[in-house]
Tab-separated table of C-alpha atoms and ligand atoms in Angstrom:
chain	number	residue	atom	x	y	z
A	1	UNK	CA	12.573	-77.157	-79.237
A	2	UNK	CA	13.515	-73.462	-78.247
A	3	UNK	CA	17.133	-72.856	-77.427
A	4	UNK	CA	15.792	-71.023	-73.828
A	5	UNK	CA	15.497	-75.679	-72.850
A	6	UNK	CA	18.748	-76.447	-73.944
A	7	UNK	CA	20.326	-73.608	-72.345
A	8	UNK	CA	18.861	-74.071	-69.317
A	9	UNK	CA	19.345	-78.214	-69.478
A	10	UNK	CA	23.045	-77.566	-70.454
A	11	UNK	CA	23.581	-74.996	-66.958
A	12	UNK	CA	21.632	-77.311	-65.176
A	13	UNK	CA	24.597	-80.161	-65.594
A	14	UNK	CA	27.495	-77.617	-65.125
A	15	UNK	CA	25.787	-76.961	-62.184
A	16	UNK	CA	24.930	-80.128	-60.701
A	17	UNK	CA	27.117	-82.765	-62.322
A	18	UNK	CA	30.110	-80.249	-63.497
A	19	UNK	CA	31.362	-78.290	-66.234
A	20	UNK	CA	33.829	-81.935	-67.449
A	21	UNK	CA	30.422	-83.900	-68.042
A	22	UNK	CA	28.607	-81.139	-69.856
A	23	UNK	CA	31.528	-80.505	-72.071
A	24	UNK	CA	31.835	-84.003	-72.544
A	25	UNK	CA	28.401	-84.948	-73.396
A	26	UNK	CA	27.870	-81.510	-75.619
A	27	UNK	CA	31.266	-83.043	-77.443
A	28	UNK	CA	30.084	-86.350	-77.462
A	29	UNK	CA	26.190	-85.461	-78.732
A	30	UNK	CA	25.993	-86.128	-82.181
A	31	UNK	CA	23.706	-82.415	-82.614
A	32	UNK	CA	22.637	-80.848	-85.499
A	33	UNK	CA	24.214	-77.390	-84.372
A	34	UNK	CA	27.658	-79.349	-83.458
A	35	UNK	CA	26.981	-78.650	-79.794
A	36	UNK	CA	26.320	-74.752	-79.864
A	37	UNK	CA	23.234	-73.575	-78.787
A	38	UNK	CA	21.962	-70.094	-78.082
A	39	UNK	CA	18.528	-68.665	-75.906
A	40	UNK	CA	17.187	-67.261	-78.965
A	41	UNK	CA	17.491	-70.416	-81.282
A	42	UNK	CA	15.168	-73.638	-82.257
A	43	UNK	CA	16.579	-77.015	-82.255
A	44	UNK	CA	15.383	-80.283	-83.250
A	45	UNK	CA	14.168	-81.823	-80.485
A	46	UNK	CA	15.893	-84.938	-81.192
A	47	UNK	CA	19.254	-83.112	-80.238
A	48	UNK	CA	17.647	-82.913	-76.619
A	49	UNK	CA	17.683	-87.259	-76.897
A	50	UNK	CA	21.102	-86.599	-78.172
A	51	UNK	CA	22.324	-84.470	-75.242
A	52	UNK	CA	20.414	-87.414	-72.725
A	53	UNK	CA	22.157	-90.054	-74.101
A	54	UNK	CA	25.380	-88.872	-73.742
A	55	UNK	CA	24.444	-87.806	-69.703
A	56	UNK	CA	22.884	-91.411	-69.091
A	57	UNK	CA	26.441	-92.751	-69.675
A	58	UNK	CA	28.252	-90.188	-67.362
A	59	UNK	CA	26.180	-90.272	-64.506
A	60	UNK	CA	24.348	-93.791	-64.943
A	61	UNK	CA	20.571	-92.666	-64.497
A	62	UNK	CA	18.022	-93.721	-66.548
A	63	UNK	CA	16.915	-91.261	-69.330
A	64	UNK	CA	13.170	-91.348	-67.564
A	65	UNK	CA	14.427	-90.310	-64.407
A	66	UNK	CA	17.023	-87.708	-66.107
A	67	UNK	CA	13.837	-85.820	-68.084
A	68	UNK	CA	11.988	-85.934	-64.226
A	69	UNK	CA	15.113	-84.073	-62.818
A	70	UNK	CA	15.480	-81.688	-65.538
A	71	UNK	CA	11.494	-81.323	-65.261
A	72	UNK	CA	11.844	-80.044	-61.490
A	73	UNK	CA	14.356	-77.723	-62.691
A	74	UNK	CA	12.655	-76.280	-65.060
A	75	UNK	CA	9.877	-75.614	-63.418
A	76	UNK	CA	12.193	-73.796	-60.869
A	77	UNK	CA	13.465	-71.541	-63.188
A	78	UNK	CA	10.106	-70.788	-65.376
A	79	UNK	CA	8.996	-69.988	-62.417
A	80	UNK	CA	11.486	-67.188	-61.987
A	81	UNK	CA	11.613	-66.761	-65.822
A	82	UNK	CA	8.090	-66.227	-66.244
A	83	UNK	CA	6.927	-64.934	-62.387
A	84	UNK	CA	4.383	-62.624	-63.846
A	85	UNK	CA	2.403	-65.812	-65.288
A	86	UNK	CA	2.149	-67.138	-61.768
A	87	UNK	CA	1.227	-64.152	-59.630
A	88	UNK	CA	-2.251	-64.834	-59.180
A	89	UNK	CA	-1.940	-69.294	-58.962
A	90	UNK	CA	-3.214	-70.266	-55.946
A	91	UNK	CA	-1.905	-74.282	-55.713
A	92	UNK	CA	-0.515	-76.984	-57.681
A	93	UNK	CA	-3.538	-77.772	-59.260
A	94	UNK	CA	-4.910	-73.935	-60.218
A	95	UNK	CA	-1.316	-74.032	-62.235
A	96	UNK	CA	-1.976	-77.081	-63.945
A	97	UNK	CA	-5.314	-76.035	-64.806
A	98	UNK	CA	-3.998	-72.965	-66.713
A	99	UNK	CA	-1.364	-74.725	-68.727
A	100	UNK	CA	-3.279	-75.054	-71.493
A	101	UNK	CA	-5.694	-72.022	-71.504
A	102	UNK	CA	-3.228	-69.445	-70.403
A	103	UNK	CA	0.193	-70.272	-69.748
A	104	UNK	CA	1.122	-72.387	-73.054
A	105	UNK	CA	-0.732	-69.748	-75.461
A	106	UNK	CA	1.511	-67.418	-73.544
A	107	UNK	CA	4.339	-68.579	-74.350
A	108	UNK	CA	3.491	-69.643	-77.999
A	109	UNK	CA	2.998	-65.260	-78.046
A	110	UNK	CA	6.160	-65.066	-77.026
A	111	UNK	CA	8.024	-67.768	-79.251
A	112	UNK	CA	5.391	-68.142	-82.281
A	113	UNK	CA	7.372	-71.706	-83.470
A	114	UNK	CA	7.561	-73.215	-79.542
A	115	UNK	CA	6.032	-76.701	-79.744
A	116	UNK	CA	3.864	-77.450	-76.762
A	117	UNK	CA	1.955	-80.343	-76.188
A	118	UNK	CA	-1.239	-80.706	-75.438
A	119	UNK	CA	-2.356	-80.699	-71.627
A	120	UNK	CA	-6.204	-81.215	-70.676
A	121	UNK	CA	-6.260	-81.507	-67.183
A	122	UNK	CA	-9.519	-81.735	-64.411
A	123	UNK	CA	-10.321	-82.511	-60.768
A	124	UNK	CA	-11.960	-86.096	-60.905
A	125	UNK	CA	-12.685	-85.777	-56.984
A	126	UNK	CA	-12.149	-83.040	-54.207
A	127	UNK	CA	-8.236	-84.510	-54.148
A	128	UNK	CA	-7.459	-85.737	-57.491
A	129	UNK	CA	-6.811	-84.459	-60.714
A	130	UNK	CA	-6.588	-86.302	-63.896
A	131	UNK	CA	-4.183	-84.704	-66.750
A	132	UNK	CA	-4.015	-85.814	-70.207
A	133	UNK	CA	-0.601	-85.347	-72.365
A	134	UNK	CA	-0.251	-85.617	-75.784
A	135	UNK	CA	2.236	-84.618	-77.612
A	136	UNK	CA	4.436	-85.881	-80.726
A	137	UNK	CA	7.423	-85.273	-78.982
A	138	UNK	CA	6.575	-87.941	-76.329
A	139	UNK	CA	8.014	-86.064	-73.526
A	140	UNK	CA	5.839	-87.404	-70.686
A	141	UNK	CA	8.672	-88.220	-67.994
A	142	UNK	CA	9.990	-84.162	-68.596
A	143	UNK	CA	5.729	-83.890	-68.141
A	144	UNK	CA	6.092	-85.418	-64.611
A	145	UNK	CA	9.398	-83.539	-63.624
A	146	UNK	CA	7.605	-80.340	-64.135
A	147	UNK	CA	4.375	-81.268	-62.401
A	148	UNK	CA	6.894	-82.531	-59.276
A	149	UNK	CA	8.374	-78.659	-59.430
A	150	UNK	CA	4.968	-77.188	-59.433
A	151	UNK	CA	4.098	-78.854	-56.290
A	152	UNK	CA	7.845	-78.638	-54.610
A	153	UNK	CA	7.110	-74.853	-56.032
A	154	UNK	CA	3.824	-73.992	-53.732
A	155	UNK	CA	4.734	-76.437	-51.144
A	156	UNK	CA	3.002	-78.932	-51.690
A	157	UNK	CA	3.077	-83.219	-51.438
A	158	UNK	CA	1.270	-85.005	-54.693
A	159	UNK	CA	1.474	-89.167	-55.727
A	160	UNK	CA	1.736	-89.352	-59.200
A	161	UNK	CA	1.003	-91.739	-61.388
A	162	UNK	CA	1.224	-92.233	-65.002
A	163	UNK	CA	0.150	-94.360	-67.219
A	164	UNK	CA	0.766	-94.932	-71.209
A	165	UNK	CA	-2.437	-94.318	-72.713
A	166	UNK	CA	-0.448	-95.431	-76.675
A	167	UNK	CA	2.659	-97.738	-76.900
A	168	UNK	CA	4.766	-95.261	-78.196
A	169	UNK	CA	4.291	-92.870	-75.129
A	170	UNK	CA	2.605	-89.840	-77.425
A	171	UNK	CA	-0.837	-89.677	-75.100
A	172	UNK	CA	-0.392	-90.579	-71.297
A	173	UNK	CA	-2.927	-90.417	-68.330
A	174	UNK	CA	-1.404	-88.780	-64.980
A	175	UNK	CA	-3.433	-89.277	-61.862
A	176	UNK	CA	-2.515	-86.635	-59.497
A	177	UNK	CA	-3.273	-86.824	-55.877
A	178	UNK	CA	-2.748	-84.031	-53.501
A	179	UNK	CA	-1.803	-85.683	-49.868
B	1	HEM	C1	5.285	-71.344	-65.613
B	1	HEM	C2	4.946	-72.501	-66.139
B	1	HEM	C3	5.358	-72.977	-67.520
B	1	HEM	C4	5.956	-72.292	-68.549
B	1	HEM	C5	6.384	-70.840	-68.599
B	1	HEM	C6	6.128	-73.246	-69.647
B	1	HEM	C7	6.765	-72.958	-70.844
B	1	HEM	C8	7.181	-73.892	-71.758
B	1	HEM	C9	8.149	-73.671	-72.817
B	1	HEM	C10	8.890	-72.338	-73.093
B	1	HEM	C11	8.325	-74.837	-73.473
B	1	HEM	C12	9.290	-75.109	-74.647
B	1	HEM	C13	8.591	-75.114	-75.999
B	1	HEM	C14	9.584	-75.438	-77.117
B	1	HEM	O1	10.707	-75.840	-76.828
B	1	HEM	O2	9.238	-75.261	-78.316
B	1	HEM	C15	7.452	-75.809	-72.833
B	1	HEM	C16	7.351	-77.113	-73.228
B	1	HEM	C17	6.710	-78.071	-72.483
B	1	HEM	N1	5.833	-77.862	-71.424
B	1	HEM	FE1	5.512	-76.109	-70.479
B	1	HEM	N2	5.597	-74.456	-69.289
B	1	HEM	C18	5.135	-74.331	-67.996
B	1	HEM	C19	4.548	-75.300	-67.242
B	1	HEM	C20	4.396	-76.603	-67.633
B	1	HEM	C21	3.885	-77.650	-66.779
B	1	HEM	C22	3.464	-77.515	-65.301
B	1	HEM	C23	3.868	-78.779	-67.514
B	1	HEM	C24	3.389	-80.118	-67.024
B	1	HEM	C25	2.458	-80.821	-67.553
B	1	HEM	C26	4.383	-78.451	-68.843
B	1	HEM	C27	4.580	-79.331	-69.889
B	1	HEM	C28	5.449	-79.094	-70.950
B	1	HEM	C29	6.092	-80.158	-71.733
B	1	HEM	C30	5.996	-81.646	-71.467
B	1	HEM	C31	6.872	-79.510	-72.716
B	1	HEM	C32	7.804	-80.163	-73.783
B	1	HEM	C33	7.214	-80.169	-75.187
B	1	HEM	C34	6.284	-81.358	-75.469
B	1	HEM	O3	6.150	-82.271	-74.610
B	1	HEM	O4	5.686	-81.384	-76.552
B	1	HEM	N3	4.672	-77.109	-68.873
B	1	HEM	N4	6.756	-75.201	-71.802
């Protein structure tokens, strides 16, 4: 996982939860790197688990609704990050649409070793979009986060669902509903 998450998860709890819990939990994390992590770098994705557990114990939230939290944030800050991947996405869906096609093989340009899952993702009805995730890494929850910023980001109010398509979490169905 590319440093450019960790940094970004690691400001997002100074920010909004303090700089005593993120120094805590980076102390506490049992990481490969010993807690140090830089933009430019690649991680083991298990370190991001690592980091979770740790901030499930400060703050008491699940680690599903933790990886939804840090997924809105995210999105909030690709979308500054990356603005010139957005400037012609019209809505929620448009974006979602483009993940795979466009703004994923983007971003693998940029950082040839990122490790993206894979998103297919269609209108089932005039309202409704169905989007498949798969992915090794079995981050659907951080998945839904980032779909809730994409709406919060153009304004608009979806339901979600989701729905394990294997046990282990690897392949899940969202069923996204603009209201
Ligand atoms: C401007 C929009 C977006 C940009 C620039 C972007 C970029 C990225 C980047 C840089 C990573 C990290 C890759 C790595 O650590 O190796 C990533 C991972 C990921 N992206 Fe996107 N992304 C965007 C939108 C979305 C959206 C809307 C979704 C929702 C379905 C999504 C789903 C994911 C997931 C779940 C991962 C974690 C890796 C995995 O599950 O295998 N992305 N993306």
């Amino acid at each position: 996982m590319k440093g450019l998450v960790f940094t970004e998860f690691i400001e997002m709890v100074e920010t909004d939860f303090g700089f005593e819990v993120a120094d805590r939990i980076i102390e506490n994390a049992d990481t490969s790197s010993k807690g140090v992590f830089t933009g430019v770098g690649t991680y083991p994705s298990r370190d991001m688990a690592a980091l979770l557990t740790q901030l499930q114990m400060e703050i008491n939230q699940s680690i599903p609704e933790l990886l939804r939290y840090f997924g809105k944030h995210l999105f909030h800050r690709f979308s500054k990050l990356y603005e010139h991947l957005l400037t012609d996405v019209k809505d929620t869906f448009d974006l979602l649409q483009r993940i795979e096609n466009f703004i994923h093989v983007e971003v693998k340009k940029l950082y040839p070793d990122a490790r993206l899952p894979a998103i297919d993702a269609h209108m089932i009805s005039h309202d409704t979009m169905e989007l498949m995730y798969r992915s090794r890494r079995k981050l659907a929850h951080l998945a839904h986060g980032l779909i809730q910023g994409c709406a919060a980001y153009f304004g608009e109010v979806m339901e979600i669902e989701m729905e394990n398509m294997l046990e282990d979490a690897s392949h899940v169905r969202f069923i996204i509903r603009k209201v």
